[in-house]
CSV table of C-alpha atoms in Angstrom, one decimal:
chain,number,residue,atom,x,y,z
W,13,MET,CA,117.1,106.3,130.2
W,14,SER,CA,120.7,107.4,129.9
W,15,GLN,CA,122.3,107.7,133.4
W,16,ILE,CA,123.5,111.3,132.6
W,17,ALA,CA,120.0,112.4,131.9
W,18,GLN,CA,118.5,111.4,135.2
W,19,GLN,CA,117.5,113.9,137.9
W,20,ILE,CA,119.0,114.0,141.4
W,21,GLN,CA,118.3,116.1,144.4
W,22,ILE,CA,120.5,117.7,147.0
W,23,ARG,CA,118.6,119.4,149.9
W,24,ASN,CA,115.7,121.2,148.3
W,25,THR,CA,117.4,121.6,144.9
W,26,VAL,CA,116.7,119.3,141.9
W,27,PHE,CA,119.5,118.9,139.3
W,28,LYS,CA,117.8,118.2,136.0
W,29,ASN,CA,120.7,116.0,134.8
W,30,ARG,CA,124.1,114.7,136.1
W,31,ILE,CA,126.4,116.9,134.1
W,32,ILE,CA,128.2,119.7,136.1
W,33,LYS,CA,130.5,122.2,134.5
W,34,GLY,CA,133.7,122.1,136.7
W,35,ALA,CA,135.3,125.4,137.6
W,36,MET,CA,137.4,127.1,135.0
W,37,SER,CA,138.9,130.6,135.3
W,38,GLU,CA,136.9,133.1,133.3
W,39,ALA,CA,139.3,136.1,133.8
W,40,LEU,CA,136.5,138.4,132.7
W,41,ALA,CA,136.2,140.9,135.6
W,42,ASN,CA,137.7,144.3,135.8
W,43,THR,CA,140.5,145.3,138.2
W,44,ALA,CA,138.0,145.9,140.9
W,45,GLY,CA,136.8,142.3,140.6
W,46,GLU,CA,133.3,143.1,139.4
W,47,PRO,CA,131.2,140.7,137.4
W,48,ASN,CA,129.8,142.0,134.1
W,49,HIS,CA,127.8,141.3,131.0
W,50,LEU,CA,130.5,138.9,129.8
W,51,HIS,CA,129.8,136.5,132.7
W,52,LEU,CA,126.1,136.7,132.0
W,53,GLY,CA,126.6,135.9,128.3
W,54,LEU,CA,128.9,133.0,129.0
W,55,TYR,CA,126.7,131.3,131.6
W,56,GLU,CA,123.6,131.9,129.5
W,57,ALA,CA,125.3,130.0,126.7
W,58,TRP,CA,126.0,127.0,128.9
W,59,ALA,CA,122.5,127.2,130.4
W,60,LYS,CA,120.9,127.2,126.9
W,61,GLY,CA,123.1,124.1,126.1
W,62,GLY,CA,121.2,122.0,128.7
W,63,LEU,CA,123.8,122.1,131.5
W,64,GLY,CA,122.4,120.6,134.8
W,65,CYS,CA,124.8,122.6,137.0
W,66,ALA,CA,127.6,125.2,136.6
W,67,ILE,CA,130.3,125.8,139.1
W,68,THR,CA,131.9,129.2,138.5
W,69,GLY,CA,135.5,129.9,138.3
W,70,ASN,CA,137.5,131.1,141.3
W,71,VAL,CA,135.6,133.9,143.2
W,72,MET,CA,138.0,135.5,145.7
W,73,VAL,CA,136.9,136.2,149.3
W,74,ASP,CA,139.6,138.8,149.8
W,75,TYR,CA,140.5,141.6,147.3
W,76,ARG,CA,144.1,141.6,148.8
W,77,ALA,CA,144.5,138.0,147.6
W,78,LYS,CA,143.7,137.5,144.0
W,79,ASN,CA,145.1,134.6,142.1
W,80,GLU,CA,145.1,136.4,138.7
W,81,PRO,CA,143.9,139.5,136.9
W,82,GLY,CA,140.3,139.4,135.9
W,83,VAL,CA,139.1,137.4,138.8
W,84,VAL,CA,135.7,138.2,140.5
W,85,VAL,CA,136.0,139.3,144.2
W,86,LEU,CA,133.1,139.0,146.6
W,87,GLU,CA,133.7,140.8,149.9
W,88,THR,CA,130.5,142.9,150.2
W,89,GLU,CA,127.1,143.4,148.6
W,90,ARG,CA,128.6,146.0,146.2
W,91,ASP,CA,127.8,143.8,143.2
W,92,LEU,CA,124.5,142.3,144.5
W,93,ALA,CA,122.5,143.6,141.5
W,94,GLU,CA,124.8,142.0,139.0
W,95,LEU,CA,125.0,138.8,141.0
W,96,LYS,CA,121.2,138.6,141.1
W,97,GLN,CA,121.1,138.8,137.3
W,98,TRP,CA,123.7,136.1,137.1
W,99,ALA,CA,121.7,133.8,139.4
W,100,GLU,CA,118.5,134.5,137.5
W,101,ILE,CA,120.1,133.1,134.3
W,102,GLY,CA,120.3,129.7,136.0
W,103,LYS,CA,116.8,129.8,137.2
W,104,LYS,CA,115.5,130.8,133.8
W,105,TYR,CA,116.9,127.7,132.1
W,106,GLY,CA,116.8,125.2,135.1
W,107,MET,CA,120.6,125.2,135.6
W,108,VAL,CA,121.8,125.0,139.2
W,109,GLN,CA,124.7,127.4,139.9
W,110,LEU,CA,127.3,127.1,142.6
W,111,ILE,CA,129.8,129.9,143.3
W,112,GLN,CA,133.3,128.6,143.8
W,113,LEU,CA,134.7,130.6,146.8
W,114,SER,CA,138.5,130.6,147.1
W,115,HIS,CA,141.6,132.1,148.6
W,116,PRO,CA,144.7,131.5,146.6
W,117,GLY,CA,147.2,131.5,149.5
W,118,ARG,CA,150.7,131.4,148.0
W,119,GLN,CA,149.6,130.8,144.4
W,120,CYS,CA,149.6,134.4,143.3
W,121,PRO,CA,152.0,135.8,140.6
W,122,LYS,CA,154.6,138.3,141.9
W,123,GLY,CA,153.4,141.9,141.8
W,124,LEU,CA,149.7,141.1,141.6
W,125,ASN,CA,149.1,141.6,145.3
W,126,ARG,CA,151.0,143.6,147.9
W,127,GLU,CA,152.0,140.3,149.5
W,128,THR,CA,151.1,136.6,149.6
W,129,VAL,CA,150.2,134.6,152.7
W,130,ALA,CA,150.0,130.9,153.5
W,131,PRO,CA,150.0,128.5,156.4
W,132,SER,CA,153.8,128.6,156.4
W,133,ALA,CA,156.5,130.5,154.6
W,134,VAL,CA,157.4,127.7,152.1
W,135,ALA,CA,159.1,128.7,148.9
W,136,PHE,CA,158.1,127.4,145.5
W,137,SER,CA,160.3,125.0,143.5
W,138,PRO,CA,163.1,126.7,141.6
W,139,MET,CA,161.3,126.6,138.3
W,140,LEU,CA,158.3,128.5,139.7
W,141,ALA,CA,160.2,130.7,142.2
W,142,THR,CA,160.7,133.3,139.5
W,143,THR,CA,157.0,133.7,139.1
W,144,PHE,CA,155.7,133.1,142.7
W,145,ALA,CA,157.2,134.7,145.8
W,146,THR,CA,157.8,133.0,149.1
W,147,PRO,CA,154.7,133.8,151.2
W,148,ARG,CA,154.4,135.2,154.7
W,149,GLU,CA,153.1,132.9,157.4
W,150,LEU,CA,149.5,133.7,158.5
W,151,HIS,CA,148.9,134.9,162.1
W,152,GLU,CA,146.0,133.2,163.9
W,153,ASP,CA,143.8,136.3,163.8
W,154,GLU,CA,144.3,136.4,160.0
W,155,ILE,CA,143.2,132.8,159.8
W,156,LEU,CA,140.1,133.5,161.7
W,157,ASP,CA,139.4,136.6,159.5
W,158,ILE,CA,139.7,134.4,156.3
W,159,ILE,CA,137.3,131.9,157.7
W,160,GLN,CA,134.7,134.6,158.3
W,161,ARG,CA,135.3,136.0,154.8
W,162,PHE,CA,134.2,132.7,153.3
W,163,ALA,CA,131.0,132.8,155.4
W,164,THR,CA,130.3,136.4,154.5
W,165,SER,CA,130.7,135.7,150.8
W,166,ALA,CA,128.5,132.6,151.0
W,167,ALA,CA,125.7,134.6,152.6
W,168,ILE,CA,125.9,137.1,149.8
W,169,CYS,CA,125.7,134.3,147.2
W,170,GLU,CA,122.5,133.0,148.9
W,171,LYS,CA,121.0,136.5,149.0
W,172,ALA,CA,121.7,136.9,145.3
W,173,GLY,CA,119.8,133.7,144.5
W,174,PHE,CA,122.5,131.1,143.9
W,175,GLU,CA,121.7,127.6,145.0
W,176,GLY,CA,125.0,127.1,146.8
W,177,VAL,CA,128.8,127.4,146.9
W,178,GLN,CA,131.8,125.3,146.4
W,179,LEU,CA,134.8,125.7,148.7
W,180,HIS,CA,138.0,125.4,146.7
W,181,GLY,CA,140.1,123.0,148.8
W,182,ALA,CA,142.2,121.6,145.9
W,183,HIS,CA,144.9,122.6,143.4
W,184,GLY,CA,147.3,124.1,145.9
W,185,TYR,CA,145.1,127.0,147.0
W,186,LEU,CA,144.9,128.1,150.6
W,187,ILE,CA,142.6,125.3,152.0
W,188,SER,CA,144.7,122.7,150.1
W,189,GLU,CA,147.9,124.4,151.5
W,190,PHE,CA,146.7,123.9,155.1
W,191,LEU,CA,145.9,120.2,154.3
W,192,SER,CA,149.3,119.4,152.8
W,193,PRO,CA,152.4,118.8,154.9
W,194,LEU,CA,154.5,120.2,152.1
W,195,THR,CA,153.1,123.7,152.6
W,196,ASN,CA,151.9,123.5,156.2
W,197,LYS,CA,154.8,123.4,158.7
W,198,ARG,CA,152.9,125.0,161.6
W,199,GLN,CA,153.1,123.7,165.1
W,200,ASP,CA,150.0,125.2,166.5
W,201,GLN,CA,146.4,124.0,166.3
W,202,TRP,CA,146.3,124.6,162.6
W,203,GLY,CA,149.3,122.3,161.7
W,204,GLY,CA,151.1,119.1,162.6
W,205,SER,CA,148.6,116.2,162.7
W,206,ILE,CA,146.1,115.7,159.9
W,207,GLU,CA,143.4,116.5,162.4
W,208,ASN,CA,145.0,120.0,162.9
W,209,ARG,CA,145.6,120.5,159.2
W,210,THR,CA,142.0,119.7,158.5
W,211,ARG,CA,140.8,122.2,161.1
W,212,PHE,CA,140.9,125.2,158.7
W,213,LEU,CA,138.6,123.5,156.2
W,214,LEU,CA,136.2,122.3,158.9
W,215,GLU,CA,135.9,125.7,160.5
W,216,ILE,CA,135.2,127.3,157.1
W,217,TYR,CA,132.4,124.8,156.5
W,218,LYS,CA,130.9,125.4,159.9
W,219,ALA,CA,131.0,129.2,159.4
W,220,VAL,CA,129.4,129.0,156.0
W,221,ARG,CA,126.7,126.6,157.2
W,222,ALA,CA,126.0,129.0,160.1
W,223,ALA,CA,125.7,132.0,157.8
W,224,THR,CA,123.3,130.3,155.3
W,225,SER,CA,120.0,128.6,155.4
W,226,ASP,CA,119.3,124.8,155.7
W,227,HIS,CA,118.5,124.4,152.0
W,228,PHE,CA,121.7,126.1,150.8
W,229,ILE,CA,124.1,123.7,149.2
W,230,ILE,CA,127.7,123.6,150.4
W,231,SER,CA,130.2,121.7,148.3
W,232,VAL,CA,134.0,121.3,148.4
W,233,LYS,CA,136.7,120.5,145.9
W,234,LEU,CA,139.4,118.2,147.3
W,235,ASN,CA,142.6,116.6,146.0
W,236,SER,CA,142.9,112.9,145.9
W,237,ALA,CA,146.6,113.5,146.1
W,238,ASP,CA,149.3,116.2,145.9
W,239,PHE,CA,151.2,114.2,143.3
W,240,GLN,CA,154.4,115.3,145.0
W,241,LYS,CA,156.9,113.4,147.1
W,242,GLY,CA,156.3,114.1,150.8
W,243,GLY,CA,152.7,115.3,150.2
W,244,ILE,CA,149.5,114.3,151.9
W,245,THR,CA,149.3,110.5,152.2
W,246,GLU,CA,146.4,108.4,150.9
W,247,GLN,CA,145.3,107.6,154.5
W,248,GLU,CA,145.3,111.3,155.4
W,249,VAL,CA,143.3,112.1,152.3
W,250,ILE,CA,140.7,109.5,153.3
W,251,SER,CA,140.5,111.0,156.8
W,252,VAL,CA,139.9,114.5,155.3
W,253,PHE,CA,137.1,113.2,153.1
W,254,LYS,CA,135.5,111.4,156.1
W,255,ALA,CA,135.8,114.4,158.4
W,256,ILE,CA,134.1,116.9,156.0
W,257,ASP,CA,131.4,114.3,155.2
W,258,GLN,CA,130.6,113.7,158.8
W,259,ALA,CA,130.5,117.5,159.3
W,260,GLY,CA,127.6,117.6,156.8
W,261,ILE,CA,129.0,118.6,153.4
W,262,ASP,CA,126.6,118.0,150.5
W,263,LEU,CA,128.9,117.3,147.6
W,264,ILE,CA,132.6,116.6,147.2
W,265,GLU,CA,134.3,117.1,143.8
W,266,ILE,CA,137.4,114.9,143.5
W,267,SER,CA,140.4,116.4,141.7
W,268,GLY,CA,144.2,116.5,142.3
W,269,GLY,CA,147.4,118.4,141.9
W,270,SER,CA,148.6,122.0,142.2
W,271,TYR,CA,150.6,124.5,140.2
W,272,GLU,CA,153.8,122.6,141.0
W,273,ALA,CA,152.2,119.3,140.0
W,274,PRO,CA,149.2,120.1,137.8
W,275,ALA,CA,147.5,116.8,137.5
W,276,MET,CA,144.2,118.7,137.1
W,277,ALA,CA,145.3,119.7,133.6
W,278,GLY,CA,146.3,116.2,132.6
W,279,ALA,CA,150.0,117.0,133.0
W,280,LYS,CA,150.6,113.7,134.8
W,281,SER,CA,148.7,111.7,132.2
W,282,LYS,CA,151.9,109.6,131.3
W,283,HIS,CA,151.8,108.2,134.8
W,284,ILE,CA,148.1,107.3,134.7
W,285,LYS,CA,147.4,103.6,134.6
W,286,GLN,CA,146.1,102.0,131.4
W,287,SER,CA,143.0,100.8,133.1
W,288,THR,CA,142.2,104.4,134.2
W,289,ILE,CA,142.7,105.7,130.6
W,290,ALA,CA,140.3,103.0,129.3
W,291,ARG,CA,137.7,104.2,131.8
W,292,GLU,CA,138.4,107.9,130.8
W,293,ALA,CA,138.2,109.6,134.2
W,294,TYR,CA,141.5,110.4,135.9
W,295,PHE,CA,140.2,110.1,139.5
W,296,LEU,CA,137.5,107.4,139.1
W,297,ASP,CA,139.5,104.7,140.8
W,298,PHE,CA,140.0,106.9,143.9
W,299,ALA,CA,136.2,107.8,143.8
W,300,GLU,CA,135.4,104.1,144.0
W,301,ASN,CA,137.5,103.7,147.1
W,302,ILE,CA,136.2,106.9,148.8
W,303,ARG,CA,132.6,105.9,148.0
W,304,LYS,CA,132.9,103.2,150.7
W,305,GLU,CA,133.9,105.9,153.2
W,306,VAL,CA,131.5,108.7,152.7
W,307,ASN,CA,127.7,109.3,152.4
W,308,CYS,CA,127.6,112.6,150.6
W,309,LYS,CA,127.3,113.0,146.8
W,310,LEU,CA,130.5,112.7,144.8
W,311,MET,CA,131.5,114.4,141.6
W,312,VAL,CA,134.5,113.3,139.4
W,313,THR,CA,136.0,115.8,137.0
W,314,GLY,CA,138.7,115.2,134.4
W,315,GLY,CA,139.1,112.8,131.4
W,316,PHE,CA,135.5,112.0,130.5
W,317,ARG,CA,135.0,112.1,126.8
W,318,THR,CA,132.3,109.5,125.8
W,319,VAL,CA,128.7,109.0,126.7
W,320,LYS,CA,129.5,105.3,127.6
W,321,GLY,CA,132.3,106.3,129.9
W,322,MET,CA,130.1,108.8,131.7
W,323,ASN,CA,127.1,106.4,132.0
W,324,ASP,CA,129.4,103.5,133.2
W,325,ALA,CA,130.8,105.7,135.9
W,326,LEU,CA,127.4,106.7,137.2
W,327,GLU,CA,126.0,103.2,136.9
W,328,SER,CA,128.9,101.8,138.9
W,329,GLY,CA,128.0,104.1,141.8
W,330,ALA,CA,131.5,105.5,142.1
W,331,CYS,CA,130.1,109.0,141.5
W,332,ASP,CA,126.8,110.8,141.4
W,333,PHE,CA,127.8,113.6,139.0
W,334,ILE,CA,130.0,113.9,135.9
W,335,GLY,CA,132.2,116.9,135.9
W,336,LEU,CA,133.2,118.4,132.5
W,337,ALA,CA,135.4,121.5,132.1
W,338,ARG,CA,137.5,122.1,129.0
W,339,PRO,CA,135.2,120.4,126.5
W,340,LEU,CA,132.5,122.9,127.4
W,341,ALA,CA,134.8,125.8,126.5
W,342,VAL,CA,134.6,124.8,122.8
W,343,GLU,CA,131.1,123.2,122.8
W,344,THR,CA,128.6,125.2,124.8
W,345,ASP,CA,125.8,122.9,123.8
W,346,LEU,CA,127.7,119.8,124.8
W,347,THR,CA,125.2,118.7,127.5
W,348,ASP,CA,122.3,118.5,125.1
W,349,ARG,CA,124.5,116.6,122.6
W,350,LEU,CA,125.6,114.1,125.3
W,351,ILE,CA,122.1,113.4,126.4
W,352,ALA,CA,121.2,112.9,122.7
W,353,GLY,CA,123.9,110.2,122.6
W,354,TYR,CA,126.8,112.0,120.9
W,355,ASP,CA,130.3,112.0,122.4
W,356,VAL,CA,132.6,115.0,123.0
W,357,ARG,CA,133.4,116.4,119.5
W,358,TYR,CA,136.8,117.9,120.0
W,359,ALA,CA,139.8,116.1,121.5
W,360,VAL,CA,141.4,118.0,124.5
W,361,ASN,CA,145.1,118.2,123.8
W,362,PRO,CA,147.8,120.1,125.8
W,363,ILE,CA,147.9,123.8,124.9
W,364,LYS,CA,151.5,124.6,123.9
W,365,THR,CA,153.0,127.9,123.0
W,366,GLY,CA,156.4,126.6,122.0
W,367,ILE,CA,158.0,128.6,124.9
W,368,PRO,CA,159.4,125.9,127.2
W,369,PHE,CA,159.2,127.6,130.6
W,370,VAL,CA,155.6,128.7,129.9
W,371,ASP,CA,154.5,125.3,128.7
W,372,LYS,CA,156.0,123.5,131.8
W,373,MET,CA,153.8,125.6,134.1
W,374,ALA,CA,150.6,124.5,132.3
W,375,ILE,CA,149.4,128.1,132.6
W,376,MET,CA,148.0,127.9,129.0
W,377,GLU,CA,145.5,125.3,130.2
W,378,ILE,CA,143.9,128.2,132.0
W,379,ILE,CA,144.4,131.3,129.8
W,380,TRP,CA,143.7,129.7,126.4
W,381,TYR,CA,140.3,128.6,127.7
W,382,ALA,CA,139.7,132.0,129.3
W,383,ALA,CA,140.1,133.5,125.8
W,384,GLN,CA,137.3,131.2,124.6
W,385,PHE,CA,135.1,132.4,127.5
W,386,LYS,CA,135.5,136.0,126.5
W,387,ALA,CA,134.4,135.2,122.9
W,388,ILE,CA,131.4,133.3,124.1
W,389,GLY,CA,130.5,136.1,126.6
W,390,GLU,CA,130.5,138.5,123.6
W,391,GLY,CA,128.1,136.2,121.8
W,392,LYS,CA,130.7,134.7,119.4
W,393,ALA,CA,131.4,131.1,118.7
W,394,PRO,CA,134.4,129.5,120.4
W,395,ASN,CA,137.4,128.7,118.2
W,396,PRO,CA,139.1,125.3,118.8
W,397,LYS,CA,142.0,126.4,116.5
W,398,LEU,CA,142.8,129.6,118.5
W,399,SER,CA,146.6,130.2,118.5
W,400,PRO,CA,148.1,129.5,122.0
W,401,PHE,CA,151.1,131.8,121.3
W,402,LYS,CA,148.9,134.8,120.4
W,403,VAL,CA,146.7,134.1,123.5
W,404,PHE,CA,149.9,134.1,125.7
W,405,LEU,CA,151.1,137.4,124.3
W,406,ASN,CA,147.7,139.1,125.0
W,407,TYR,CA,147.7,137.6,128.5
W,408,ALA,CA,151.2,138.9,129.2
W,409,LYS,CA,150.3,142.4,128.1
W,410,GLY,CA,147.2,142.3,130.3
W,411,ASN,CA,149.0,140.9,133.3
W,412,ILE,CA,151.7,143.7,133.1
W,413,LYS,CA,149.0,146.3,132.8
W,414,ALA,CA,147.1,144.9,135.8
W,415,ILE,CA,150.2,144.7,138.0
W,416,ILE,CA,151.1,148.3,137.2
W,417,GLN,CA,147.6,149.4,137.9
W,418,GLY,CA,147.6,147.5,141.2
W,419,LYS,CA,150.8,149.2,142.3
W,420,VAL,CA,149.3,152.6,141.4
W,421,ASN,CA,146.2,151.8,143.5
W,422,SER,CA,148.4,150.6,146.4
W,423,ARG,CA,150.3,153.9,146.4
W,424,LYS,CA,147.1,155.8,146.4
W,425,SER,CA,145.7,153.8,149.4
W,426,ALA,CA,149.0,154.0,151.4
């Protein structure tokens, strides 16, 4: 039997195969952050395509901290009915669903929120400073509030019927900001040593575990590296993986990078070793090393394109799950095709608008795919030849509209 077709169990949940859809931003919610029929249509398409598990795009735990327009926000049981419908789709087709809970920290476009917060008031690089403001340093009571927000959101996810959650601790969002010495300059119990910088993640895990049942899956997405000079060291990364594993985490997804060094979008591919390219997965070498250090299940996302590459990775023991993201945006039935022995049909190339400053930020790697998701949610077929330039123009118009609406709402609530 093909390795990718084999079942595997975490706690009381059986995954029917080893393919997991990695988180991708859907950008389908309204300004209030409510899920809708588009989410249901999108995830049903993936479920019908044989997917073993889907990890949702960013779901914010705080309405005041959204990373982009159109993101789902989960603070209360306001949307419990819609969330139950969403969870039921997975159960209908045997697709496990994990909600990715996130706080963006400093990675919020200017004007979207009233302010941005982070472990420390560290400015962005000059190229991104025009888009992202310097954040305000969090007070300790705010840190404790955010920890509890993750727990509250997780409990709602379980009540809705989802099998688990993923804590977003990668890509430069808030948990990742606490872990990295580049963005965490604190001198209290939340900063300094790697043990202190890991505290925020561990306290979130403990709070989520306490707020949910024993069979609820808790996963985390972690960077293998910052890919920036002066970032978290390899030894520190290993200590973070070991600490969260020893705390009881069920699954770790291995990724890397941030908005300032977007390795997760393949932007660092020219620096990837030839041996890694031959094996397809960007972070597989790291997974092999970390496999010796942890006991939890591991998932590697990024770069897989052939059935052989996926099966070889699983057979080697380096990982337990294959994470696929962008290929699923243009092939919703990809899982069934992989299990039947067919490789990924469409090559994943960098999405370029021809506008230099836009293309350098790799933002099109998010919004071009979000445009595909909207089409799929509406019951249409994805379009691999969709114009990146037109997508960016539509995104810019929507972003301006959302920011204006946000300012109007802020004045009304003031």
